[in-house]
mmCIF file of C-alpha atoms and ligand atoms in Angstrom:
data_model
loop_
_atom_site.group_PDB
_atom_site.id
_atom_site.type_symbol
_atom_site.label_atom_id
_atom_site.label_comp_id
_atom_site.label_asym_id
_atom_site.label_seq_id
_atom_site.Cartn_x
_atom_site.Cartn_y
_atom_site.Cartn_z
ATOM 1 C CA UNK A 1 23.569 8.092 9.499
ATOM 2 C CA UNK A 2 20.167 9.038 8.473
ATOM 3 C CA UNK A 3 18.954 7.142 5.728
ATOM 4 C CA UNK A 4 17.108 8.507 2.492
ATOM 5 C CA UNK A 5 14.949 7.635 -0.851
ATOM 6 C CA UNK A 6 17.873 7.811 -3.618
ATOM 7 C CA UNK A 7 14.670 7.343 -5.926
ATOM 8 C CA UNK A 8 11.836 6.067 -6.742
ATOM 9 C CA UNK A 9 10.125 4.107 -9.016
ATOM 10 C CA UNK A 10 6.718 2.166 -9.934
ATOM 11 C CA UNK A 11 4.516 0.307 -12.722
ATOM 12 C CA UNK A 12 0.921 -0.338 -12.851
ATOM 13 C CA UNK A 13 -0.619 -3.410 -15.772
ATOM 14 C CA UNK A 14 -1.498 -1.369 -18.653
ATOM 15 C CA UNK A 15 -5.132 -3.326 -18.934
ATOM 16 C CA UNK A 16 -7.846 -0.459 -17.206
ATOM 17 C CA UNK A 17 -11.093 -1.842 -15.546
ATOM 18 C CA UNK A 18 -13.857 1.070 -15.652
ATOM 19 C CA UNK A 19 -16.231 0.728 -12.866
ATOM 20 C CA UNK A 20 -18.582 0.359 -15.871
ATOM 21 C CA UNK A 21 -16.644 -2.839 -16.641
ATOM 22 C CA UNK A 22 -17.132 -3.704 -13.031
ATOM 23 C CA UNK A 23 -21.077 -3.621 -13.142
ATOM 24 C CA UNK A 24 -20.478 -5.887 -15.954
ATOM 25 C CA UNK A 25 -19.400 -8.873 -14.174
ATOM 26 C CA UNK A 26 -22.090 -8.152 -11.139
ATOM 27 C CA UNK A 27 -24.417 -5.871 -9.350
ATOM 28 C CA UNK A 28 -23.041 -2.436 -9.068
ATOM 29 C CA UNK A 29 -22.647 1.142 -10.727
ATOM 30 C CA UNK A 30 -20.113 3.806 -11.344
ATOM 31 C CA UNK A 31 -22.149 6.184 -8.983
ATOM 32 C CA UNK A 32 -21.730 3.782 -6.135
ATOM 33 C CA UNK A 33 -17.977 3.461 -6.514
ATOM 34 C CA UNK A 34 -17.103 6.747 -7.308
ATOM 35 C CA UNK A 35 -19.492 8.292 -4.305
ATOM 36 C CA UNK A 36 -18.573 5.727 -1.428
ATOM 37 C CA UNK A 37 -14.779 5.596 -2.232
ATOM 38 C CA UNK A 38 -13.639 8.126 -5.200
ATOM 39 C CA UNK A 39 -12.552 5.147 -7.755
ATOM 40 C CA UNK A 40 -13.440 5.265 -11.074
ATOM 41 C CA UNK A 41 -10.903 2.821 -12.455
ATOM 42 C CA UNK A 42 -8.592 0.029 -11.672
ATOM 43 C CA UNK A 43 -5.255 -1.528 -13.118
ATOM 44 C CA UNK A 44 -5.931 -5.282 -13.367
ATOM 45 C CA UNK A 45 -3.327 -7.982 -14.947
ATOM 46 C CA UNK A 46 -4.971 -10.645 -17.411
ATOM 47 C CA UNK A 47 -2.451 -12.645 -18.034
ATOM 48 C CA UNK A 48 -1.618 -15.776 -16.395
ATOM 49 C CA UNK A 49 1.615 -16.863 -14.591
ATOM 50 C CA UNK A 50 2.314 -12.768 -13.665
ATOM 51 C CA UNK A 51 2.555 -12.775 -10.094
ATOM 52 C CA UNK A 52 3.596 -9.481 -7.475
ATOM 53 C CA UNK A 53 7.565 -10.118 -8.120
ATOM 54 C CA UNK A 54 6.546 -9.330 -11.592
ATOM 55 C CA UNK A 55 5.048 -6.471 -11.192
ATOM 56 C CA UNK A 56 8.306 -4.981 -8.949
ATOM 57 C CA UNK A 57 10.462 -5.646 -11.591
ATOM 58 C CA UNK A 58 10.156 -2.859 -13.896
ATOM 59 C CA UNK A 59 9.625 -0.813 -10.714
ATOM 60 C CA UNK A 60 12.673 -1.442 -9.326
ATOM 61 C CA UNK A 61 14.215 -0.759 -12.208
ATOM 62 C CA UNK A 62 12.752 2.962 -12.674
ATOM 63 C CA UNK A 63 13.441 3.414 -9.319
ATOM 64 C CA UNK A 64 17.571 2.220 -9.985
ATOM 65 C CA UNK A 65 17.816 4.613 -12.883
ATOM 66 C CA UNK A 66 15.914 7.432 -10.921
ATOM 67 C CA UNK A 67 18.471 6.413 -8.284
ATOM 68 C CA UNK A 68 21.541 6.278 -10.387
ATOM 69 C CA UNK A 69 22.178 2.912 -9.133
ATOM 70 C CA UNK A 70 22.575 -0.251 -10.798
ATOM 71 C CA UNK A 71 20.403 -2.891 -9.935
ATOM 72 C CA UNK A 72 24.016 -5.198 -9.289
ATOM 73 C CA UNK A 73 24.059 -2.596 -6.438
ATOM 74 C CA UNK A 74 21.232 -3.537 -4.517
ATOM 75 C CA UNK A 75 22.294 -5.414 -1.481
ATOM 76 C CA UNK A 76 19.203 -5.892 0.392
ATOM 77 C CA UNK A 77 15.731 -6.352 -0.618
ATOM 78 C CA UNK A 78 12.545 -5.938 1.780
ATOM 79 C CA UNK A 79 9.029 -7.023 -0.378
ATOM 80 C CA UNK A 80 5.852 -5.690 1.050
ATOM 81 C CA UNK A 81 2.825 -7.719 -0.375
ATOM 82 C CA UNK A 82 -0.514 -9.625 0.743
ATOM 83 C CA UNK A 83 -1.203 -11.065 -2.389
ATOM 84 C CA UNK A 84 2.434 -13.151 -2.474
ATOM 85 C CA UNK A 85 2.863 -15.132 -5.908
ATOM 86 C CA UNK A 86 2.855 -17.963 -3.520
ATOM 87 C CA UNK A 87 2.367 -19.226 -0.264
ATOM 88 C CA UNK A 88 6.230 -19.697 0.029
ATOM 89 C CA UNK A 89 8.566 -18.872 -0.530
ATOM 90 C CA UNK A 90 8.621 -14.565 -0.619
ATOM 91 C CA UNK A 91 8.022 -12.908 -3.280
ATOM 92 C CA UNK A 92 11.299 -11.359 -2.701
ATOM 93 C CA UNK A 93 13.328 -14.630 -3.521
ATOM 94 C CA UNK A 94 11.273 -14.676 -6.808
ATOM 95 C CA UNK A 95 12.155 -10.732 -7.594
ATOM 96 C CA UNK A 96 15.977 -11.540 -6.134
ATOM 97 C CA UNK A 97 16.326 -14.465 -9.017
ATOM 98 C CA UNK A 98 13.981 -12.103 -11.373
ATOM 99 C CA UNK A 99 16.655 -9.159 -10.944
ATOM 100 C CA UNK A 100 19.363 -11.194 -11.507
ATOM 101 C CA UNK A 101 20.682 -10.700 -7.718
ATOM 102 C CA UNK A 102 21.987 -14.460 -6.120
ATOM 103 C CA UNK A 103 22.892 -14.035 -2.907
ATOM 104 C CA UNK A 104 21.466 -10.677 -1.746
ATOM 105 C CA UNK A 105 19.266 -10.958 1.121
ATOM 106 C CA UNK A 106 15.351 -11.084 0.898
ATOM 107 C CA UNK A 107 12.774 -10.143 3.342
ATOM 108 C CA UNK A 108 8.857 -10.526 2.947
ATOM 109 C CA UNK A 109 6.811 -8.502 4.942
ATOM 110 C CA UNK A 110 3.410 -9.153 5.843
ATOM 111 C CA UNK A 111 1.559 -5.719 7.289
ATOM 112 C CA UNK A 112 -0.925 -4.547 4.207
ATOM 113 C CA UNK A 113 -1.247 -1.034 3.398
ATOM 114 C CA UNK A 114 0.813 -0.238 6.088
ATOM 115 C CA UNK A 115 3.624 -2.493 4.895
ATOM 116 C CA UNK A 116 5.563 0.811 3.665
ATOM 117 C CA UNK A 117 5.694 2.214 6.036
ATOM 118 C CA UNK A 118 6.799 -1.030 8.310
ATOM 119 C CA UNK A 119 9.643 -1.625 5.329
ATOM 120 C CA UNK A 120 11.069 1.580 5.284
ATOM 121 C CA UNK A 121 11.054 1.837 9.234
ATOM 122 C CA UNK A 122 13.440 -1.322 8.551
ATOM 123 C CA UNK A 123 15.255 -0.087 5.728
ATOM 124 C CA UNK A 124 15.852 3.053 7.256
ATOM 125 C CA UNK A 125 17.482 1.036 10.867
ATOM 126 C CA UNK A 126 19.625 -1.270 8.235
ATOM 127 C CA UNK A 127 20.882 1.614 6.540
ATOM 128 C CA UNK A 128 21.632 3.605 9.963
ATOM 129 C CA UNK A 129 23.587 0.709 11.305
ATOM 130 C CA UNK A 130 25.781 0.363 8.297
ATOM 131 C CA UNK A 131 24.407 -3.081 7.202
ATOM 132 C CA UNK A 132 23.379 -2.293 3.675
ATOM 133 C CA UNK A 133 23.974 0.677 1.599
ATOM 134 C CA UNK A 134 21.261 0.210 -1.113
ATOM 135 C CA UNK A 135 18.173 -1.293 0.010
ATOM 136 C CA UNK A 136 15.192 -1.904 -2.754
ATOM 137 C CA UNK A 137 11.838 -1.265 -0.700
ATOM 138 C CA UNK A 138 9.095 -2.977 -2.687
ATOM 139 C CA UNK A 139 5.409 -2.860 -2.570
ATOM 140 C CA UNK A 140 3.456 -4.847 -5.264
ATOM 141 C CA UNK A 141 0.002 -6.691 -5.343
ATOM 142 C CA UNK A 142 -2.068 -8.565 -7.828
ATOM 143 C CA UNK A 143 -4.947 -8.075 -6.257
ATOM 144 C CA UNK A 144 -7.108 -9.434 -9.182
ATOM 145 C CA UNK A 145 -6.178 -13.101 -8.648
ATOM 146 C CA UNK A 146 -7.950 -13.272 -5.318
ATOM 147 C CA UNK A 147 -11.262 -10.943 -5.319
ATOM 148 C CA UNK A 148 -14.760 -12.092 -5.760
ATOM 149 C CA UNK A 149 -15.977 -10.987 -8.262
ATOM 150 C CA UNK A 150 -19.375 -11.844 -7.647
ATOM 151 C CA UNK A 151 -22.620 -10.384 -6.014
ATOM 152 C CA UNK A 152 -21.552 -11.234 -2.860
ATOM 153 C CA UNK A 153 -17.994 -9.952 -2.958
ATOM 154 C CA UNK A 154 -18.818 -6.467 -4.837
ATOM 155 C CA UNK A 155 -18.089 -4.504 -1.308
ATOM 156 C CA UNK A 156 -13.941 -5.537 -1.334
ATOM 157 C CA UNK A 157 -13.709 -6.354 -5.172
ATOM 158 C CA UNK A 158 -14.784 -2.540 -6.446
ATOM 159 C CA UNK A 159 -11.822 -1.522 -3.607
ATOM 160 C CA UNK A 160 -8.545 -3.172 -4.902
ATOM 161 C CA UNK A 161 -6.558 -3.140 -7.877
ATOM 162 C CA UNK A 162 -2.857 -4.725 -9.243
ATOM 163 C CA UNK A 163 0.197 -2.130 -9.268
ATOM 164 C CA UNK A 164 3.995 -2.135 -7.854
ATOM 165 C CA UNK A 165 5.962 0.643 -6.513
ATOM 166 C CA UNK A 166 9.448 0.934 -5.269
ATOM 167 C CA UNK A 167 12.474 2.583 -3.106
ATOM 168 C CA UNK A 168 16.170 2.566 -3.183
ATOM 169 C CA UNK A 169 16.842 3.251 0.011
ATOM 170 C CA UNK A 170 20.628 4.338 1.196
ATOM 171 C CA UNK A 171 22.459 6.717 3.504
ATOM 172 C CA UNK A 172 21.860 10.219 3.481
ATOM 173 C CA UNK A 173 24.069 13.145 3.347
ATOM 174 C CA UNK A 174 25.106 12.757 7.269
ATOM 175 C CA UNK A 175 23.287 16.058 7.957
ATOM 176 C CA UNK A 176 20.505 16.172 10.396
ATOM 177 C CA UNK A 177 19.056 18.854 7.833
ATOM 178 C CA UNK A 178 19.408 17.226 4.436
ATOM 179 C CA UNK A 179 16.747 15.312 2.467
ATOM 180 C CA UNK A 180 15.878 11.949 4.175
ATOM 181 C CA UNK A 181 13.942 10.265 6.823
ATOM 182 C CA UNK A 182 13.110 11.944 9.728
ATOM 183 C CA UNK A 183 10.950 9.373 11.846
ATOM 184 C CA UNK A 184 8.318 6.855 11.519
ATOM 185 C CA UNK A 185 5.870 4.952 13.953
ATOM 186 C CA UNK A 186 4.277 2.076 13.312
ATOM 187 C CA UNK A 187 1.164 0.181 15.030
ATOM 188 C CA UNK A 188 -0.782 -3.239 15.098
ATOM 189 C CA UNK A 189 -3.800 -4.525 16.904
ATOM 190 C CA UNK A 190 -4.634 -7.570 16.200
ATOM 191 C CA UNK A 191 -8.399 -6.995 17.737
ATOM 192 C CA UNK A 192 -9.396 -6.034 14.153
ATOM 193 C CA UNK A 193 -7.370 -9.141 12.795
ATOM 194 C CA UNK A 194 -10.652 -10.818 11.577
ATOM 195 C CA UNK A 195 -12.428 -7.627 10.445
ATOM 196 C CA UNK A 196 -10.431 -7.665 7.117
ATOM 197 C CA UNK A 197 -8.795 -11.104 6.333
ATOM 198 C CA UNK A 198 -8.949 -14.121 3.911
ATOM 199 C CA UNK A 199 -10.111 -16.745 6.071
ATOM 200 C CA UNK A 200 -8.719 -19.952 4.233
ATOM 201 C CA UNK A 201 -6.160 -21.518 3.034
ATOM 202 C CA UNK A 202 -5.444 -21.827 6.524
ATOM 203 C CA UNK A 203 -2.759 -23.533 8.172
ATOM 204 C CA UNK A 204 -4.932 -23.727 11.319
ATOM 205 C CA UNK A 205 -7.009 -26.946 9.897
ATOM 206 C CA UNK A 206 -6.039 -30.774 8.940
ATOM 207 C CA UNK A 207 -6.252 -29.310 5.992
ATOM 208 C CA UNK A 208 -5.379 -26.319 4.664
ATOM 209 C CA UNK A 209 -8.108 -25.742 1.754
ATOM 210 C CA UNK A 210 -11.099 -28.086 1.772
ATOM 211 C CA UNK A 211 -14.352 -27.853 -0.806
ATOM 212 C CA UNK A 212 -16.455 -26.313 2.364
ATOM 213 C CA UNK A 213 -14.193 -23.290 2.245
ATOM 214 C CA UNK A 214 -14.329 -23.008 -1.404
ATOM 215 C CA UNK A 215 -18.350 -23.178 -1.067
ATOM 216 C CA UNK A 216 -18.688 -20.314 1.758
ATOM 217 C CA UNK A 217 -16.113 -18.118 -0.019
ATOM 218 C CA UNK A 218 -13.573 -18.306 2.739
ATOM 219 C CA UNK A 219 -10.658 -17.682 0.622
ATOM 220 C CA UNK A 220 -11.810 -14.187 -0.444
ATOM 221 C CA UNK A 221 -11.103 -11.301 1.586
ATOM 222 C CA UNK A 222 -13.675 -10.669 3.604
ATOM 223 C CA UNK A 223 -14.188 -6.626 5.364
ATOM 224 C CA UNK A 224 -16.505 -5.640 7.923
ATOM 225 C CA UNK A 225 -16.375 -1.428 6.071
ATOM 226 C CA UNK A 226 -17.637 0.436 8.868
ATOM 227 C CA UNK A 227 -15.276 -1.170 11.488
ATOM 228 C CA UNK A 228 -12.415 -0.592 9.043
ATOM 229 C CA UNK A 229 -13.884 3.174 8.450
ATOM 230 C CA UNK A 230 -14.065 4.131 11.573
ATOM 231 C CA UNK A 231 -10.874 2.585 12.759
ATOM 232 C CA UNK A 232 -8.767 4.106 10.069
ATOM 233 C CA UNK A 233 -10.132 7.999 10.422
ATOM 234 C CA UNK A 234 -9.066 7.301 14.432
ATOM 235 C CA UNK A 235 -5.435 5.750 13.989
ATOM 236 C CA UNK A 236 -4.374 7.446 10.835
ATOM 237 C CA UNK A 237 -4.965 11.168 12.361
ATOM 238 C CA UNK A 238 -3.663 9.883 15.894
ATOM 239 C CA UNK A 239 -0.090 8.603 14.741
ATOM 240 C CA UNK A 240 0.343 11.678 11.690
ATOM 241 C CA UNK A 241 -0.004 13.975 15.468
ATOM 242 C CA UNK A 242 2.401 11.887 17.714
ATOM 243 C CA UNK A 243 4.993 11.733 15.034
ATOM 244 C CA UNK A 244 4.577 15.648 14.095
ATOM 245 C CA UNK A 245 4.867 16.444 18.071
ATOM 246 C CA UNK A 246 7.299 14.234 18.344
ATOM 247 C CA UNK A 247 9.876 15.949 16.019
ATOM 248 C CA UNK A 248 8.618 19.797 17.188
ATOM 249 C CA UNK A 249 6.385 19.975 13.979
ATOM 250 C CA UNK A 250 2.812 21.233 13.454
ATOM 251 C CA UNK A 251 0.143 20.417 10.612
ATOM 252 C CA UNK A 252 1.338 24.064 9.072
ATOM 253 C CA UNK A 253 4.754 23.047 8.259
ATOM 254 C CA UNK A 254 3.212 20.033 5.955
ATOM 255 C CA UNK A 255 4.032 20.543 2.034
ATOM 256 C CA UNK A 256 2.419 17.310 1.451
ATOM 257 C CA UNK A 257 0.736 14.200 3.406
ATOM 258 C CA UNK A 258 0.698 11.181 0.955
ATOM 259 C CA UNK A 259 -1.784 8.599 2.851
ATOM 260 C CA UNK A 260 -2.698 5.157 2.088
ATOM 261 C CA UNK A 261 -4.792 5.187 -0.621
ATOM 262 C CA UNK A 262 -7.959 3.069 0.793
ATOM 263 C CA UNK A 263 -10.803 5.222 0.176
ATOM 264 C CA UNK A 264 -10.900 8.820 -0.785
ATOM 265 C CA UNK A 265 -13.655 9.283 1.855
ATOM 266 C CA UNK A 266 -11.336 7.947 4.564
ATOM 267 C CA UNK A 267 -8.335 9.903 3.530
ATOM 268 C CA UNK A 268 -10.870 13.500 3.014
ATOM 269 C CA UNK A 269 -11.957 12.872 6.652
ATOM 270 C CA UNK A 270 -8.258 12.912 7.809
ATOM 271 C CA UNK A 271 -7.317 15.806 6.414
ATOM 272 C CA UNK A 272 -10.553 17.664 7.442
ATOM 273 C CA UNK A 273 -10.019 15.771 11.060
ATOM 274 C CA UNK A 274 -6.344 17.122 10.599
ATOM 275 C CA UNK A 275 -7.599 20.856 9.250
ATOM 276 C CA UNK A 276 -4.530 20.350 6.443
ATOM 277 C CA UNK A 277 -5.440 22.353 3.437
ATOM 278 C CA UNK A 278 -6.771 19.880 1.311
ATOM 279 C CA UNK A 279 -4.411 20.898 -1.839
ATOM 280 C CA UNK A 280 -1.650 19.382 0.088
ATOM 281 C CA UNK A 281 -3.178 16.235 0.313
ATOM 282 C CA UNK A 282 -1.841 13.409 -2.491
ATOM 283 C CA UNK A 283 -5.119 11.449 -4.380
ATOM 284 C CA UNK A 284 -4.595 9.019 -6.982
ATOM 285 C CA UNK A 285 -6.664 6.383 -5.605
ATOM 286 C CA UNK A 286 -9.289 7.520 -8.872
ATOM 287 C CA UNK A 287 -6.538 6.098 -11.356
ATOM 288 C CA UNK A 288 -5.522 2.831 -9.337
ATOM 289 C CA UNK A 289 -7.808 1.553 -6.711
ATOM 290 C CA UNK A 290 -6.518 0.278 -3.446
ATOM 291 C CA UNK A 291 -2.977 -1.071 -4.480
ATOM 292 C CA UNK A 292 -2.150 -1.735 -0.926
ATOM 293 C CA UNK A 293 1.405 -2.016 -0.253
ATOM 294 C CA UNK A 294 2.139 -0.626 -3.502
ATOM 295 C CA UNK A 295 0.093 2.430 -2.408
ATOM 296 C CA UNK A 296 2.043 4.888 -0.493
ATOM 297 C CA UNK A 297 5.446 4.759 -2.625
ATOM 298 C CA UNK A 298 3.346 5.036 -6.072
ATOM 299 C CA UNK A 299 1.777 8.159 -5.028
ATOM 300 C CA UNK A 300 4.700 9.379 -3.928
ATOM 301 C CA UNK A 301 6.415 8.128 -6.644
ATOM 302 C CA UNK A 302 4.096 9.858 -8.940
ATOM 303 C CA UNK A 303 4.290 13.220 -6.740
ATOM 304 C CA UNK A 304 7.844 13.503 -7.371
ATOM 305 C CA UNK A 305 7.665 12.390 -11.217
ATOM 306 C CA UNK A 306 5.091 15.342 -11.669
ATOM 307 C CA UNK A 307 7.465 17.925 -9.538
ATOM 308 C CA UNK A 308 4.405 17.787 -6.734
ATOM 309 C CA UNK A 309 6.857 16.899 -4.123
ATOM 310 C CA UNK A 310 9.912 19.081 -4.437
ATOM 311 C CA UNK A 311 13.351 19.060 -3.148
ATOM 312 C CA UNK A 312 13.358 20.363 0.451
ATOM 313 C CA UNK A 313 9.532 19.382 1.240
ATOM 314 C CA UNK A 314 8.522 18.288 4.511
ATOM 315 C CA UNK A 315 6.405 15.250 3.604
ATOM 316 C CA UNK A 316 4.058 12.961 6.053
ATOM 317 C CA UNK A 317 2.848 9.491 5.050
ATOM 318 C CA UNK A 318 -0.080 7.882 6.956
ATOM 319 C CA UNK A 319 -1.187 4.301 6.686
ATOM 320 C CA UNK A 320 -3.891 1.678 7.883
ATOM 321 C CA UNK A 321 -4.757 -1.460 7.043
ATOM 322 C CA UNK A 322 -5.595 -5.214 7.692
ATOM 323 C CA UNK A 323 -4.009 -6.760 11.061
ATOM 324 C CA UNK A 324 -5.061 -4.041 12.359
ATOM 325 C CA UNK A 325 -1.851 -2.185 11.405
ATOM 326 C CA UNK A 326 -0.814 1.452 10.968
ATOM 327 C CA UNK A 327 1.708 4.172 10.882
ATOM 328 C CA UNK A 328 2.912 7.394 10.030
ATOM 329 C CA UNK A 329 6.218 8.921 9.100
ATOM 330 C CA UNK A 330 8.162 12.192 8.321
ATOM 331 C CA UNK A 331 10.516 12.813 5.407
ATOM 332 C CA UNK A 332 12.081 15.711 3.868
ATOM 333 C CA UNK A 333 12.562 15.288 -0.104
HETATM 334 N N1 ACO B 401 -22.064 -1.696 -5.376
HETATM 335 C C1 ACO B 401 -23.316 -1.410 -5.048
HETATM 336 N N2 ACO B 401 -23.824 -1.595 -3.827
HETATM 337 C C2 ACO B 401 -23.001 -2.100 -2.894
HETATM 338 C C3 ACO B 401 -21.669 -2.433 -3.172
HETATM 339 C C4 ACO B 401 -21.211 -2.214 -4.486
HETATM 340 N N3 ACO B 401 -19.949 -2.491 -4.845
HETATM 341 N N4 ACO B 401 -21.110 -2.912 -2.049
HETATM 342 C C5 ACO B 401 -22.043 -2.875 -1.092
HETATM 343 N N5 ACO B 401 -23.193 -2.389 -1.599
HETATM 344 C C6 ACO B 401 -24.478 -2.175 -0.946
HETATM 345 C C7 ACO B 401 -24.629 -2.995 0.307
HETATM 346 O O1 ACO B 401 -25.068 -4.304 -0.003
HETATM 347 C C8 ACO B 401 -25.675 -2.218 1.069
HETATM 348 O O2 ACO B 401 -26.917 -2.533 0.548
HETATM 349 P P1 ACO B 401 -28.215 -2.604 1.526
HETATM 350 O O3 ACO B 401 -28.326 -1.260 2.146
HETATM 351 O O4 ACO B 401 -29.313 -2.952 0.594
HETATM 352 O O5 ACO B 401 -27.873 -3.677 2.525
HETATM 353 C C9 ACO B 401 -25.379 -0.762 0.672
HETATM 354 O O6 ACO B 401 -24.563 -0.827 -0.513
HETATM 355 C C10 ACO B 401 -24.631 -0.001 1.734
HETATM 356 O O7 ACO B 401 -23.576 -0.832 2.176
HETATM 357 P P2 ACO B 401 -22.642 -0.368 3.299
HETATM 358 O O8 ACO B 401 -21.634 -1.453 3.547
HETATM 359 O O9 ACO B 401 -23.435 0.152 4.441
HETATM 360 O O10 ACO B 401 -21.931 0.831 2.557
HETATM 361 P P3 ACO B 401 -21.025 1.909 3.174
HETATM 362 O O11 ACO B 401 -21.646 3.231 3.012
HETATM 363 O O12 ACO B 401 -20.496 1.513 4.513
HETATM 364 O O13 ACO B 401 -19.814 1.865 2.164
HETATM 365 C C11 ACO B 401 -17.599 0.997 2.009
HETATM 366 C C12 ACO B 401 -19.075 0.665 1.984
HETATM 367 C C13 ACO B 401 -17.270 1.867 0.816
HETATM 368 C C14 ACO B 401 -16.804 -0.304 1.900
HETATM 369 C C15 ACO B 401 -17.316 1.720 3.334
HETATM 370 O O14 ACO B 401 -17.729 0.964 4.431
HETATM 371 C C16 ACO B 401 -15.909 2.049 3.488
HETATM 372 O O15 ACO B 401 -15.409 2.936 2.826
HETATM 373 N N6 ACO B 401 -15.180 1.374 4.398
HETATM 374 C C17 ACO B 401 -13.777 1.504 4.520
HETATM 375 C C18 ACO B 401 -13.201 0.276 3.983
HETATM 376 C C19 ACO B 401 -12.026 0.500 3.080
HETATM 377 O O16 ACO B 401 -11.738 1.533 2.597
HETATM 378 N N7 ACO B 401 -11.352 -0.578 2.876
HETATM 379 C C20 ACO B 401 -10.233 -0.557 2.025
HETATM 380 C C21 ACO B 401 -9.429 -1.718 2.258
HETATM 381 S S1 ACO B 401 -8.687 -1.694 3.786
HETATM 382 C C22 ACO B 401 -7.584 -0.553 3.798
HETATM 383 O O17 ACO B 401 -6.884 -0.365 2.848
HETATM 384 C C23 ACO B 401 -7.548 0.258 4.994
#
């Protein structure tokens, strides 16, 4: 049985960071945001101890209510993060004890901004094999706890900001017509593996964080932009066609495509790569910043909440991100 969204949910910290409060803490401007990526401001947390799982809390539970499902009924949990509250264990054991849920299964994924789109692709094979009937797909990052915010980090830390978003994912009507998932594809190279990582803590040394990483600034992500640029207008276009041809549909018969939110300019060049009308492309990347795995399902889940995506919509999501990984899928609201 074809599995669907029963509903969605998401939170973002309520503190906003301005690009004006970025050129604050080093050298940059609100021109050079806004013109190279279309961000103008940022959800950071500032409190301490607040990790990802804490974050998915209160969007799992919008996205139970929206579902009309208890959170007692979730019976699977897949967490989609790169910025884990710790090394290990998952974030999704912290959000299983968080939810009050003992004993329900807890998976971690590990693919970026394409981690969505990897979770539901999992959700979506649980649900069709009749392994779990409500399935909480999470994506959360706190982004803020690991960016440089320094001169020499000011390319990645103007990208990213903190936010959650999340799915209850369960079987769908058992018609081939009705509102659910309809196919998704997902990708990895690991050629581009280095090209946007954090170096260190590494469990590839005696030891896993030493002062000379600290002092060369391995443990903050690190991007080569133009690689990443180039490869995401090339992959993201690629797999929205092979999944549209795959399923006998065209660009036309698109309500909505609800990319990754990375960088308006990459997600512009897409559409205009794509020739979708650009009204039917989803932005909110002005609002939030890169939230990562957290960024497909809150636009989405802000698309519905503001009737954008209606009942009956063909919608496509498209992804890229660090590993190199990407994807694209179909569903019909
Ligand atoms: N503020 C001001 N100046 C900056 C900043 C900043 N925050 N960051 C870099 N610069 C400077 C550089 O130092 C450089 O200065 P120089 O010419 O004196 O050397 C100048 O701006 C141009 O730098 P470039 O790196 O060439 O800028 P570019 O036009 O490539 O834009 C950007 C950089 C926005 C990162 C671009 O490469 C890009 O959009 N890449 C895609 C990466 C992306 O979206 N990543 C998101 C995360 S990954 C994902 O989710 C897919």
């Amino acid at each position: 049985m074809k599995s669907k969204i029963l509903g969605m949910g998401h939170y973002v910290p309520e503190k906003v960071f301005t690009n004006d409060d970025m050129a604050k803490m080093f050298d940059t401007s609100d021109e050079w945001i806004q013109k190279r990526t279309g961000i103008k401001e940022r959800r950071f947390v500032t409190e301490s101890g607040v990790g990802a799982s804490d974050l998915a809390v209160p969007a799992v539970k919008m996205a139970c209510e929206n579902a009309d499902t208890d959170v007692s009924d979730i019976d699977a949990i897949i967490f989609a993060t790169l910025s884990p509250d710790h090394i290990f264990p998952g974030s999704g054991c912290f959000l299983n004890q968080k939810l009050g849920l003992p004993g329900v299964p807890a998976l971690d994924i590990r693919n970026q901004c394409s981690g969505f789109l990897y979770g539901l692709q999992i959700a979506d094979a649980w649900i069709q094999a009749g392994m779990y009937k409500r399935v909480a797909l999470v994506g959360a990052e706190r982004h803020s706890a690991g960016l440089d915010f320094s001169d020499a980090g000011r390319d990645v830390a103007v990208l990213f900001g903190d936010g959650a978003a999340a799915a209850i994912v369960g079987p769908g009507d058992g018609t081939d017509t009705g509102s659910g998932v309809i196919d998704i594809e997902v990708h990895a190279d690991g050629e581009g593996a280095k090209l946007l990582w954090i170096e260190s803590p590494t469990c590839t040394e005696w030891e896993w964080l030493d002062q000379s990483m600290i002092d060369r600034r391995a443990t903050y992500p690190a991007m080569n932009g133009k690689q990443v640029f180039r490869w995401a207008t090339s992959k993201m276009p690629e797999a929205l066609r092979s999944v549209l041809a795959r399923n006998g549909y065209t660009i036309d018969d698109l309500d909505l495509l609800v990319p990754h939110q990375a960088n308006r300019r990459i997600n512009e060049f897409v559409a205009q790569k794509l020739q979708i009308d650009p009204n039917k492309v989803v932005h909110n990347i002005q609002k939030y910043g890169n939230t990562t795995a957290a960024s497909i399902p809150l636009a989405l889940s802000e698309a519905i909440q503001e009737g954008r995506a209606k009942e009956g919509d063909l919608v496509a999501f498209a992804a890229f991100g660090a590993g190199f990984t990407w994807g694209a899928g179909l569903y019909r609201i």
